[in-house]
Coordinates of C-alpha atoms and ligand atoms in Angstrom, one line a residue:
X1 CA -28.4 26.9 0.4
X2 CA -27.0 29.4 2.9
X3 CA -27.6 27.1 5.8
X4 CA -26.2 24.2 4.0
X5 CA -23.3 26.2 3.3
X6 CA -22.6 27.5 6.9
X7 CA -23.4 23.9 7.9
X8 CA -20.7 22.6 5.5
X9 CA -18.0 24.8 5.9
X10 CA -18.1 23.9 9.9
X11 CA -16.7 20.5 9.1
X12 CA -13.9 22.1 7.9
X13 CA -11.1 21.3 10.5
X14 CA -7.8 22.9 11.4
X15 CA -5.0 21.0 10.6
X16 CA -1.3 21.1 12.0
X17 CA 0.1 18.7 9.1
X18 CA -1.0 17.5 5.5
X19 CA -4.9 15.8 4.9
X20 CA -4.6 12.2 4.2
X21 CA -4.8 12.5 0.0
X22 CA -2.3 15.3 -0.1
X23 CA 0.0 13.5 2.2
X24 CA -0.5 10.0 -0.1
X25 CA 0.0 12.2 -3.4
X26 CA 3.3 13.6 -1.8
X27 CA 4.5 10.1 -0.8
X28 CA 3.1 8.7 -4.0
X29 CA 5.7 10.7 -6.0
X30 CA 2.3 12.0 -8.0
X31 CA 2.9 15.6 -5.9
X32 CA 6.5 16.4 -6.6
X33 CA 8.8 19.7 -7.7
X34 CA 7.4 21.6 -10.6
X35 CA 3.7 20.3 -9.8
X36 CA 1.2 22.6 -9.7
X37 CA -1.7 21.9 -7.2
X38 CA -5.5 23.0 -7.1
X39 CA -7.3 22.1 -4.4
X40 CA -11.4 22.0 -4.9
X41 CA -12.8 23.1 -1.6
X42 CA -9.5 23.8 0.6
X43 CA -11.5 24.7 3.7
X44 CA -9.4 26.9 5.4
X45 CA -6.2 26.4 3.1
X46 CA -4.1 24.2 5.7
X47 CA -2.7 21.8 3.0
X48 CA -2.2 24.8 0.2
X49 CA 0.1 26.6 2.8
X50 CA 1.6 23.6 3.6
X51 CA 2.6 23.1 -0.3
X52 CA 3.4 26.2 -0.5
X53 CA 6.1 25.8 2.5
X54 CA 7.6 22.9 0.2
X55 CA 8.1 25.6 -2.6
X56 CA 4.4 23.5 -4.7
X57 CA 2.7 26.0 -6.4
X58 CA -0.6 25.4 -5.0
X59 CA -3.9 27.6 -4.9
X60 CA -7.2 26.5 -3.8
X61 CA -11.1 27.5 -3.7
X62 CA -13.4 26.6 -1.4
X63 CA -17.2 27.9 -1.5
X64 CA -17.1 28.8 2.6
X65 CA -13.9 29.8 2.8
X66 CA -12.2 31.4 -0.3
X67 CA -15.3 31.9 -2.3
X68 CA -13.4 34.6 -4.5
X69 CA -10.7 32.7 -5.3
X70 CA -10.1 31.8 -9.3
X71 CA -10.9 28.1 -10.5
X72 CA -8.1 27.1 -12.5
X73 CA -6.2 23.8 -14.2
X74 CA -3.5 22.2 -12.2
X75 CA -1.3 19.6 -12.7
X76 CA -3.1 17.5 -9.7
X77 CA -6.2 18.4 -8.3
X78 CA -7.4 17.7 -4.6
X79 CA -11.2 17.1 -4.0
X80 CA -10.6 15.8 -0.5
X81 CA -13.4 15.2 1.8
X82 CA -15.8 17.4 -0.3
X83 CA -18.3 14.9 -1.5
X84 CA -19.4 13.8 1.7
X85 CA -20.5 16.7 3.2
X86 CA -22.8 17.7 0.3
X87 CA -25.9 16.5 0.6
X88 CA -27.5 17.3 -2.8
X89 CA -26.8 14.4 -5.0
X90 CA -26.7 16.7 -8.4
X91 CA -24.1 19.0 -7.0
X92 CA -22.0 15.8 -5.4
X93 CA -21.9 15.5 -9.4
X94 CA -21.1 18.7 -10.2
X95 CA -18.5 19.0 -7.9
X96 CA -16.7 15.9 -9.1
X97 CA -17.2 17.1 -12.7
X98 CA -16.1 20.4 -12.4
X99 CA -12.5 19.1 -10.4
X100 CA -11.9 16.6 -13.3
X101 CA -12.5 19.2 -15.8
X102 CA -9.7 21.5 -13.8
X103 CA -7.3 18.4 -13.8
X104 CA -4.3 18.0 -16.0
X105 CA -2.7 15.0 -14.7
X106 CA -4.3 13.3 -12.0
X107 CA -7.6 13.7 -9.6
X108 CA -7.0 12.9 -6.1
X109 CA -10.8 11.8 -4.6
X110 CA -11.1 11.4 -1.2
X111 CA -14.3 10.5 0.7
X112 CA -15.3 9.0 4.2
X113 CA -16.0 5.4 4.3
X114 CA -19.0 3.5 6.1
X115 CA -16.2 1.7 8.0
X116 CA -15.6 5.7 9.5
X117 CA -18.9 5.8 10.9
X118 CA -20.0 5.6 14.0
X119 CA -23.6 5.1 14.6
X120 CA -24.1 6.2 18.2
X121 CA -23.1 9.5 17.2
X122 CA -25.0 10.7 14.2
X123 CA -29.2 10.4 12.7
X124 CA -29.8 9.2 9.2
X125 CA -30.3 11.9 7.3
X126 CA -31.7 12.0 3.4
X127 CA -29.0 10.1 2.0
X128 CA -26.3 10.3 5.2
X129 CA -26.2 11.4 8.3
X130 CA -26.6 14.7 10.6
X131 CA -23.9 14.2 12.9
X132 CA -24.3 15.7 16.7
X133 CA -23.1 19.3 15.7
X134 CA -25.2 19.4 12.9
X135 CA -22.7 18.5 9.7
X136 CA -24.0 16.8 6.7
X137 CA -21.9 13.5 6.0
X138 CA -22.1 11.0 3.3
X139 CA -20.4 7.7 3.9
X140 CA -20.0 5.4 0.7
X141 CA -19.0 1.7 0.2
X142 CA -14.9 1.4 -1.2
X143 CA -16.9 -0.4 -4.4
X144 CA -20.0 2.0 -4.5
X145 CA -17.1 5.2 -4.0
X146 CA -15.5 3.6 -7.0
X147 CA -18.8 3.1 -9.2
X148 CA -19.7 6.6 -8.7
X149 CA -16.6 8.5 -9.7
X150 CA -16.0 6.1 -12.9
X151 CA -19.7 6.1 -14.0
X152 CA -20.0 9.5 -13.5
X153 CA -16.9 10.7 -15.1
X154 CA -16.1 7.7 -17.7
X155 CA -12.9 6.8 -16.1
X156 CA -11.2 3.8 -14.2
X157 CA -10.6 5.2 -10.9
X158 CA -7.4 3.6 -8.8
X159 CA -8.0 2.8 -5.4
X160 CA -5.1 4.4 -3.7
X161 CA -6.1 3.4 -0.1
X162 CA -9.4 2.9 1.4
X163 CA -11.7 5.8 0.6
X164 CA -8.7 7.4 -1.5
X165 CA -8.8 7.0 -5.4
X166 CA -6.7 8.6 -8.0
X167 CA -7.8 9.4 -11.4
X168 CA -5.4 9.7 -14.2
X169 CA -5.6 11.6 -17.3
X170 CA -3.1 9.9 -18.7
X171 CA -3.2 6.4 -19.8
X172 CA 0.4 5.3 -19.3
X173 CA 1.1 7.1 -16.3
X174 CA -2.0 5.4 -14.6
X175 CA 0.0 2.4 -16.0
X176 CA 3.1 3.3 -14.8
X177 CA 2.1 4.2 -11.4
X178 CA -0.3 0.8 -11.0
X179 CA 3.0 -1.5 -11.9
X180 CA 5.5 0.5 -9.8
X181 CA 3.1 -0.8 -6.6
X182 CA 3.9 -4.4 -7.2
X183 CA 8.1 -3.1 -7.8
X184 CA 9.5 -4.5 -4.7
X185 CA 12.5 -2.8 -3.6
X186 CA 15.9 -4.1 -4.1
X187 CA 19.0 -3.6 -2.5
X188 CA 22.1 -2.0 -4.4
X189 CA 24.5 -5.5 -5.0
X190 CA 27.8 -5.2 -2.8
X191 CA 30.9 -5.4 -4.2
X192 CA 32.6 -9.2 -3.9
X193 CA 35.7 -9.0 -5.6
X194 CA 37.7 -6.4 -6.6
X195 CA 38.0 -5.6 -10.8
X196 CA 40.5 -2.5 -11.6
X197 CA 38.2 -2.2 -14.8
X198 CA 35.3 -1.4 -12.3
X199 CA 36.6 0.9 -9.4
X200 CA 38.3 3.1 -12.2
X201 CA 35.3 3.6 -13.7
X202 CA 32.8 3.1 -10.6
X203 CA 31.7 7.3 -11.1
X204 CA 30.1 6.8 -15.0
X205 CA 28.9 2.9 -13.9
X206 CA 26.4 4.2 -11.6
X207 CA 23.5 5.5 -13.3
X208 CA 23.9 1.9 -15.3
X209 CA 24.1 -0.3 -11.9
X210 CA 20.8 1.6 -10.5
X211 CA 19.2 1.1 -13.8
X212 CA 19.5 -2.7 -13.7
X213 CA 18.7 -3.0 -10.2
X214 CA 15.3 -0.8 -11.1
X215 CA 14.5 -2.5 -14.1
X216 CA 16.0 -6.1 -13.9
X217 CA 17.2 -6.0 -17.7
X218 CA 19.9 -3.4 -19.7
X219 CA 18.3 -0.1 -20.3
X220 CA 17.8 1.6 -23.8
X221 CA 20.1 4.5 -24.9
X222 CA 17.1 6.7 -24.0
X223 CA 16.8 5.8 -20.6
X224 CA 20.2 6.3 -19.4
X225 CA 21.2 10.0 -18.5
X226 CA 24.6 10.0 -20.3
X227 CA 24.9 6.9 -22.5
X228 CA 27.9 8.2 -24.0
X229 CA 30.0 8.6 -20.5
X230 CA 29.6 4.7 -21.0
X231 CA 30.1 3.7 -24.2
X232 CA 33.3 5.4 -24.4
X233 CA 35.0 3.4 -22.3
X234 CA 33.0 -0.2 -22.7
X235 CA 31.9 0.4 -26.2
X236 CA 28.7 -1.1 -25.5
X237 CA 26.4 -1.1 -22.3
X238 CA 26.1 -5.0 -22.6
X239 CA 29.8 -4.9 -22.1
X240 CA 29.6 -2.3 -19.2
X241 CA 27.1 -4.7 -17.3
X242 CA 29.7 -7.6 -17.6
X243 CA 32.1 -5.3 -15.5
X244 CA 29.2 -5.0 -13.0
X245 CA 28.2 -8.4 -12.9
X246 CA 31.9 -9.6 -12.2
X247 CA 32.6 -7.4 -9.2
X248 CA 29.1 -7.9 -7.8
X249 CA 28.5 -11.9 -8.9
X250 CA 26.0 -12.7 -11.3
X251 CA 24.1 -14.9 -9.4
X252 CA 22.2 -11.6 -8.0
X253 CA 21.6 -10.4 -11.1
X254 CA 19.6 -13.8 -12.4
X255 CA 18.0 -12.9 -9.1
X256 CA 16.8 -9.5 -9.7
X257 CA 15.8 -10.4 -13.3
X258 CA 13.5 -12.9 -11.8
X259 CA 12.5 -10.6 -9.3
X260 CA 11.7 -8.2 -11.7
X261 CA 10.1 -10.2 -14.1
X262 CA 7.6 -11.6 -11.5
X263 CA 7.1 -8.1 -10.1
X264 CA 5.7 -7.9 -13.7
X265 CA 3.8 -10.3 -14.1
X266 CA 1.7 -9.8 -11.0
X267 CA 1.0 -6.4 -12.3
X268 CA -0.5 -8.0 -15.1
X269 CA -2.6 -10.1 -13.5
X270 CA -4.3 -8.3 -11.5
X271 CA -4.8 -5.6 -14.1
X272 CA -7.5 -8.2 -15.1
X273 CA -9.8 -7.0 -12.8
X274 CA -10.3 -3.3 -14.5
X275 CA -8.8 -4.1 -17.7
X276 CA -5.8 -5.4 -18.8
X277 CA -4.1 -2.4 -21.1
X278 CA -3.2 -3.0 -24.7
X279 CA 0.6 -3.3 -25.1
X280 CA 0.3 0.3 -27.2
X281 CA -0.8 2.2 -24.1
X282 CA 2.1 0.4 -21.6
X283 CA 4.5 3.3 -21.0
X284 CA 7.6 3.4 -23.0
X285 CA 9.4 1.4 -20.4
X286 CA 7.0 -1.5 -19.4
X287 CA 7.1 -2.2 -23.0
X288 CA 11.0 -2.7 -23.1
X289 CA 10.8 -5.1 -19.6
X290 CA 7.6 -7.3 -21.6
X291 CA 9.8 -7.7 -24.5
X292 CA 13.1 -8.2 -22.2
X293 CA 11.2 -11.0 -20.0
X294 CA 9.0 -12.7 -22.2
X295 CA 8.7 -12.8 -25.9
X296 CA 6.0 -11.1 -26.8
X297 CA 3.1 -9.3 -24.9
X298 CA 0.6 -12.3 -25.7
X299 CA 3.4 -14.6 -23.7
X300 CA 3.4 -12.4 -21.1
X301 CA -0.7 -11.8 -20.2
X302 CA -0.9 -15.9 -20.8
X303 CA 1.7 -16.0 -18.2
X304 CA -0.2 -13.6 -15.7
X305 CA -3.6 -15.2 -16.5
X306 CA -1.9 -18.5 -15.2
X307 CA -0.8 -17.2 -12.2
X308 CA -4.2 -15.3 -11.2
X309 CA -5.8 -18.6 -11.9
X310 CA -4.0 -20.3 -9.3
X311 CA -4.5 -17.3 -6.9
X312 CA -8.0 -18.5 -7.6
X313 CA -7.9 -21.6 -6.7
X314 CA -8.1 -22.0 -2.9
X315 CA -6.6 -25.1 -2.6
X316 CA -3.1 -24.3 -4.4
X317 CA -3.5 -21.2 -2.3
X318 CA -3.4 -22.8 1.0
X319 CA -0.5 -25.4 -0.2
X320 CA 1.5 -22.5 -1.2
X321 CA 1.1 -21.2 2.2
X322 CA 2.5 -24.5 4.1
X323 CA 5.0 -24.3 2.2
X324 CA 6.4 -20.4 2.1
X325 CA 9.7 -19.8 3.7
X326 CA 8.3 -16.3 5.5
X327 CA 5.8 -15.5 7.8
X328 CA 3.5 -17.3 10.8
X329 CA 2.0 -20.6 9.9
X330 CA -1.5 -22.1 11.5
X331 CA -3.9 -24.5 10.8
X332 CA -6.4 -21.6 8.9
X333 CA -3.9 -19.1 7.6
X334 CA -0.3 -17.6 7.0
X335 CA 0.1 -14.6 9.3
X336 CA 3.3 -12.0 8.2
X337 CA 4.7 -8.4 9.0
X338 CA 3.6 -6.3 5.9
X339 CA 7.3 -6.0 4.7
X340 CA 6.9 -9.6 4.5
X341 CA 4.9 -9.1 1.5
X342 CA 7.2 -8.4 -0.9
X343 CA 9.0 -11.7 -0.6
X344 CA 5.9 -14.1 -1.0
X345 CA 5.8 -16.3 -3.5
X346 CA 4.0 -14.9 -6.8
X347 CA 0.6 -16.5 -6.4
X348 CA 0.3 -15.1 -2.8
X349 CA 1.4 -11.6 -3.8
X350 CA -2.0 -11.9 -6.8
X351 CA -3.7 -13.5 -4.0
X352 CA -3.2 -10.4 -1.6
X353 CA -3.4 -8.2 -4.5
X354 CA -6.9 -8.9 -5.0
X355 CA -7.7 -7.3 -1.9
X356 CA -5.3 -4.4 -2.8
X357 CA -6.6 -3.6 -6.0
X358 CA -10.3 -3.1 -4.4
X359 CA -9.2 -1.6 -1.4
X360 CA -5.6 0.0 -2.3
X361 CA -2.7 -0.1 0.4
X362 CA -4.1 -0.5 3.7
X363 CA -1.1 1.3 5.1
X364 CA -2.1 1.5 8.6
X365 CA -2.3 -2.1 8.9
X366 CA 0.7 -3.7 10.0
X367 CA 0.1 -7.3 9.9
X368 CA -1.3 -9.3 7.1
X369 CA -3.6 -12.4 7.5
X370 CA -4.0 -14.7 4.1
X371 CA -6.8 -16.8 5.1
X372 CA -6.1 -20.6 3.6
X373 CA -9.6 -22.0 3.8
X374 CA -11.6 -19.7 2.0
X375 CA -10.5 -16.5 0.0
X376 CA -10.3 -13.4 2.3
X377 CA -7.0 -11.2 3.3
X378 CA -7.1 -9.5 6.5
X379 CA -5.4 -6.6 7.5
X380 CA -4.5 -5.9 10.8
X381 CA -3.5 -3.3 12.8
X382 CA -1.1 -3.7 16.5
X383 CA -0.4 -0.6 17.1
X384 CA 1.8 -2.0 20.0
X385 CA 3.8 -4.1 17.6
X386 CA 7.0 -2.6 18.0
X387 CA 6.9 -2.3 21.7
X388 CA 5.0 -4.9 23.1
X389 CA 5.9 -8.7 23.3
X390 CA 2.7 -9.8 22.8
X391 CA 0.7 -6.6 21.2
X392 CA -2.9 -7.0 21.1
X393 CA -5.4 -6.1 18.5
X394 CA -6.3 -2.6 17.7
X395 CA -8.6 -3.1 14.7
X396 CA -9.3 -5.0 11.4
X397 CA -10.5 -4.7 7.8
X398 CA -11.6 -8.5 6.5
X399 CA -11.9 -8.4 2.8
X400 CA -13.5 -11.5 1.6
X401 CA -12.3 -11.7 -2.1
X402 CA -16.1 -12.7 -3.1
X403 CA -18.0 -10.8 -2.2
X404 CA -16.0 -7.5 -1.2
X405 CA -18.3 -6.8 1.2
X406 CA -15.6 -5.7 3.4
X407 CA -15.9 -5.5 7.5
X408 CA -14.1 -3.1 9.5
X409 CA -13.9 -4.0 13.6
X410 CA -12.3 -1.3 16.1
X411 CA -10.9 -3.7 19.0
X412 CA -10.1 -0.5 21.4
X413 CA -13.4 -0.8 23.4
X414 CA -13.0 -5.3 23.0
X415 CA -12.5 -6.6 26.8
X416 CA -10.9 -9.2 25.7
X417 CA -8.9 -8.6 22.5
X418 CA -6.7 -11.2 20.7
X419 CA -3.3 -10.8 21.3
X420 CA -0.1 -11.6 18.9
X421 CA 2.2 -14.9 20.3
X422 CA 5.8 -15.6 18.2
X423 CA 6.1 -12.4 17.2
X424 CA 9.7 -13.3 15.5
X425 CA 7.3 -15.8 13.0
X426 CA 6.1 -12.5 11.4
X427 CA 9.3 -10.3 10.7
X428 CA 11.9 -10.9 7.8
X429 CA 14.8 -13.6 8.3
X430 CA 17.3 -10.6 8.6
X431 CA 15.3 -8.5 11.1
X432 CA 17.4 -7.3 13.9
X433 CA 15.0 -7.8 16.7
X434 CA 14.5 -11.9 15.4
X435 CA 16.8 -13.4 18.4
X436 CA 15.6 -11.4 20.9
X437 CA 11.8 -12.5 20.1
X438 CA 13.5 -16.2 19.4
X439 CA 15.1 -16.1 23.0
X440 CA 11.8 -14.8 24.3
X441 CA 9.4 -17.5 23.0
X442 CA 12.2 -20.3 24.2
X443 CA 11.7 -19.0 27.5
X444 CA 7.7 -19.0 27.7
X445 CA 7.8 -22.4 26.5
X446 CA 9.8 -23.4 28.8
X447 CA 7.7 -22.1 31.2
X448 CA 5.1 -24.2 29.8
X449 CA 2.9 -21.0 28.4
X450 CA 2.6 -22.8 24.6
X451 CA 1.4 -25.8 25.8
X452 CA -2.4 -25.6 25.2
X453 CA -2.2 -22.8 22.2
X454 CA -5.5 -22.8 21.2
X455 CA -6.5 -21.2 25.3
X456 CA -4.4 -18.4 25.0
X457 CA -5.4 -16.9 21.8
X458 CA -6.7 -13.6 23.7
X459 CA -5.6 -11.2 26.8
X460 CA -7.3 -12.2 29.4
X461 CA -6.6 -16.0 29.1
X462 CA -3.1 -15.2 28.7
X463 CA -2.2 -13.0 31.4
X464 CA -4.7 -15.8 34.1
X465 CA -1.6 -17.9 32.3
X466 CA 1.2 -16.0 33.4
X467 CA -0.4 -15.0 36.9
X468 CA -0.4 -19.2 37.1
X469 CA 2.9 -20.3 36.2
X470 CA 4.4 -16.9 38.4
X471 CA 5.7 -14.8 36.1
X472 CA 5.3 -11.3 34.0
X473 CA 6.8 -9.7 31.2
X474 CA 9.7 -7.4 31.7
X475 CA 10.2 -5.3 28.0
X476 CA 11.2 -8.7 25.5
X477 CA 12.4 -10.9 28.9
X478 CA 10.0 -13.4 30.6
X479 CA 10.5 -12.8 34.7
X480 CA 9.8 -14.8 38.1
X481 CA 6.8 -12.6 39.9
X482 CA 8.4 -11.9 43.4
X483 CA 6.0 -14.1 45.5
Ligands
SAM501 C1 -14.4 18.4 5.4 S1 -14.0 19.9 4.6 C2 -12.5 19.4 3.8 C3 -11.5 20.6 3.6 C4 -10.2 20.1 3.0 N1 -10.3 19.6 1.6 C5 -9.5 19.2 3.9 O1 -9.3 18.0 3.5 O2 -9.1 19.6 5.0 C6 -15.2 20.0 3.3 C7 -15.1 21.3 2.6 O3 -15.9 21.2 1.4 C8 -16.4 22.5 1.1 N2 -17.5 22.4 0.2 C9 -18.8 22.2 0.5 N3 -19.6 22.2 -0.6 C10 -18.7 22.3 -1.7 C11 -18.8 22.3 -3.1 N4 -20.0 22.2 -3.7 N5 -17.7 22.5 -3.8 C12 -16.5 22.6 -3.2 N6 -16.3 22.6 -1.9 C13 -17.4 22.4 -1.1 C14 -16.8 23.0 2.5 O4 -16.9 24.4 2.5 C15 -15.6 22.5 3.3 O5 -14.6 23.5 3.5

């Protein structure tokens, strides 16, 4: 045990900023002011000072490190990178048991993925590996990751991002926090015409205005912060949203109902796949959008099981794709800039949201493939995308939506990688780089470098194509190569 232990605690690393989970809890909103934080084998205690700095109340315990240290209930409790480095399958168990038994609102489980490991490095070991200085590491499957913590603790674990799950205590917040991933963001309306009625009153009309952007629909007494401040003066709040709707157009608002209301149902449907809650454990607030959308809660899950059988069905899937407004079109799939995504049509948001609710946001990725021919979403990562004009590949995750048997592919070492053409095809209509990238690509085909596009799919074949036709890149601008 000793040995193990010393073994153990030499994979604990010293960090400069947060760990993965406690960074994604922080940005997930489920870390916030007034939480209280426990994390279950802190290492050294990097992310609990951290906290701390941000005013968190946050202890830890860590059998190498702060063996001494109380076990106690917190709001959220960390058990990040833990698992894998014990090598006893019955104290894996324990570990996980004792954490959710310290847990009051949510369990943050973090664990390393087979997609991390890199075989030239480390030995099989029992059921892991020994890696080259001698540390203990379990890698799991996303799905097998997902079986163990909700067979072993009776849960439904959310996949938060690969090898990242959060387990709520709490029915309707796990409910609240699944639909608020599918709530695109909306813009605050801007003002089109002037109504004295509305600018005297513009202070108290606020909370009301952020309300209905939030929620697409008029908000209960209970969910406004001072009700009163606007019933005074309209009388009712229906009458306070006419003011809105005619200095800001109403057209917008039909637009962020629908918004909203699909936003809604793709929650739904894809809350198939664990299982669809009853209406009674929807927060207090999902409730009030079901009955403001659709009739009834019956309506609604009919509705969603429509549109996840379409998402099914490959062939509507690739039509849907010919035919959407955003993103990079080809033959075998529709290619687009993850902030793309919120602006796909509702079958292709399920369809991606298949592969998000296995795998949960693949946030390093920044380009999304939606393969037309045969269900799979790829997510892709340039890490050049910003900078180059034609970034190339850094790696991939390929999740066919069949089998799950997902496929991770580091490119860094490829000789050859593929390279990104059109950028401007990927990025939203409004994007302030589109006419630069426009006037870019005019120039390369002018220069004949789209004429045979299936030869110049990867680096090498593209830059032989420049070298030919005498010229090079220059930032965004194509240039003549002084002879
Ligand atoms: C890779 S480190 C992770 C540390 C920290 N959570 C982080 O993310 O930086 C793994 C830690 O798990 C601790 N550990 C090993 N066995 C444990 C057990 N049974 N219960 C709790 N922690 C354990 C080790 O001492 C080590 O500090």
């Amino acid at each position: 045990v000793t040995q193990a232990v010393v073994v153990r605690h030499r994979a604990a690393v010293s960090r400069i900023g947060f760990s993965k989970p406690v960074r994604l809890a922080l940005d997930d909103g489920l870390i916030a002011e007034g939480s209280s934080v426990f994390d279950y084998g802190c290492g050294k205690g990097a992310d609990l000072r951290l906290l701390q700095q941000r005013g968190i109340e946050a202890t830890g315990w860590d059998p190498a490190f702060l063996p001494r240290s109380p076990r106690q209930p917190a709001d959220v409790v960390n058990l990040g990178y833990v698992i894998n480095v014990i090598e006893d399958p019955t104290e894996r168990v324990s570990a996980l048991r004792e954490a959710w038994s310290l847990t009051k609102k949510v369990l943050v489980v973090a664990a390393r993925l087979t997609s991390d490991l890199s075989l030239g490095t480390q030995s099989p070991y029992q059921d892991g590996y020994l890696t080259r200085c001698g540390t203990f590491q379990k890698y799991f499957e996303q799905s097998g990751l997902r079986d163990w913590i909700d067979s072993t603790l009776n849960v439904s674990a959310v996949p938060a991002c690969p090898g990242i799950f959060y387990i709520f205590r709490d029915p309707g917040i796990r409910e609240a926090h699944i639909a608020s991933r599918y709530r695109r963001k909306i813009q605050l309306p801007h003002r089109l015409r002037t109504e004295a009625l509305y600018e005297r009153n513009r202070e108290a009309l606020q909370p009301l205005l952020h309300f209905m952007v939030d929620r697409g629909r008029l908000p209960d007494q209970s969910e406004l912060p001072n009700p009163s401040a606007i019933s005074q003066v309209f009388g009712t709040l229906r009458r306070a949203f006419q003011v809105i709707q005619k200095a800001t157009g109403h057209e917008h608002w039909t637009q962020v109902r629908d918004q909203r209301a699909h936003d809604l149902l793709i929650y739904l449907a894809l809350a198939r796949f664990t299982h669809r809650p009853k209406f009674s454990d929807l927060p207090k607030d999902i409730q009030l959008d079901v009955k403001a959308f659709f009739p009834t809660y019956g309506r609604a899950c009919d509705k969603a099981d429509e549109l996840l059988f379409s998402a099914g069905d490959i062939t509507a899937v690739s039509a849907t794709c010919a035919g959407c407004a955003v993103g990079k079109k080809t033959p075998n799939a529709l290619y687009l800039h993850k902030s793309l995504l919120p602006l796909l049509p509702p079958i292709l948001r399920v369809y991606e949201g298949c592969a998000r609710s296995y795998m949960g946001a693949v946030d390093a990725a920044n380009v999304i493939k939606l393969h037309r021919h045969r269900p799979q979403i790829s997510y892709l990562l340039y890490r050049e995308f910003d900078r180059s004009p034609h970034p190339v590949l850094s790696a991939s995750l390929v999740v066919p939506l069949q089998t799950f048997r997902v496929q991770y592919r580091d490119y860094r070492q490829v000789e050859n990688p593929p390279i990104l053409h059109r950028k401007e095809d990927l990025l939203p209509p409004d994007h302030p780089d589109r006419q630069k990238l426009e006037r870019l690509s005019r120039s390369e085909e002018k220069y004949g470098l789209y004429d045979r596009p299936e030869q110049i799919g990867t680096r090498n074949a593209w830059l032989d194509l420049l070298a030919q036709k005498g010229v090079r890149h220059a930032g965004h601008r194509l240039v003549k190569r002084k002879s």
